Amino acid sequence: MCPCRMWEHGPEKFRGVLRNDVEAAEESTEVLIVPRSEFHSLMAVHPQIASQVMRALAIRMRRLMKMLEAQTLHTVQARLADYLLRTADGRDSFHLDETNEAIGSRIGTVRDVVSRTLHSLKERGAIDLNGRHIQILDLRLLARIAERETEIRES
């Protein structure tokens, strides 16, 4: 991870407030830094860039709103159970490819809480956990914990 200085832009207008942020690439990555004035010029000449920027911001805003709603309305255990059900994608067992830190970032918590919650789900009999391998032992229980309203069909 490398500390990076980034520009923070508020919704009311672009404003140049410098802030420190930390980002990490999961694979070898090339980073291009475009000065703000050049970026504005590019958007003026190529409106499709501005359109794609707006699309990316809208997607990010939707994700943040969903995460905020989930954090407000659902427990960490419910959010993690939902994550496991989505990751399983109908399978009884699967390998967790993401780190607990990455999972925590997705569900709005931290690595340690993900680890404790995985062990809690194991203790409740919903899953078996062997390293990064997950075996769903009780699909109905896991779905109830995730507060799923959908019907689960028995195979």
PDB file of N, CA and C in Angstrom, residues 15 43 135:
ATOM      1  N   ARG A  15     -14.057  21.297  -5.780  1.00  0.00           N
ATOM      2  CA  ARG A  15     -13.248  22.178  -4.934  1.00  0.00           C
ATOM      3  C   ARG A  15     -11.946  21.447  -4.640  1.00  0.00           C
ATOM      4  N   MET A  43     -12.437  16.505 -20.875  1.00  0.00           N
ATOM      5  CA  MET A  43     -13.895  16.344 -20.812  1.00  0.00           C
ATOM      6  C   MET A  43     -14.605  17.319 -21.743  1.00  0.00           C
ATOM      7  N   GLN A 135     -18.190 -24.514   3.666  1.00  0.00           N
ATOM      8  CA  GLN A 135     -19.203 -25.533   3.370  1.00  0.00           C
ATOM      9  C   GLN A 135     -20.497 -25.056   4.027  1.00  0.00           C
TER      10      GLN A 135
END
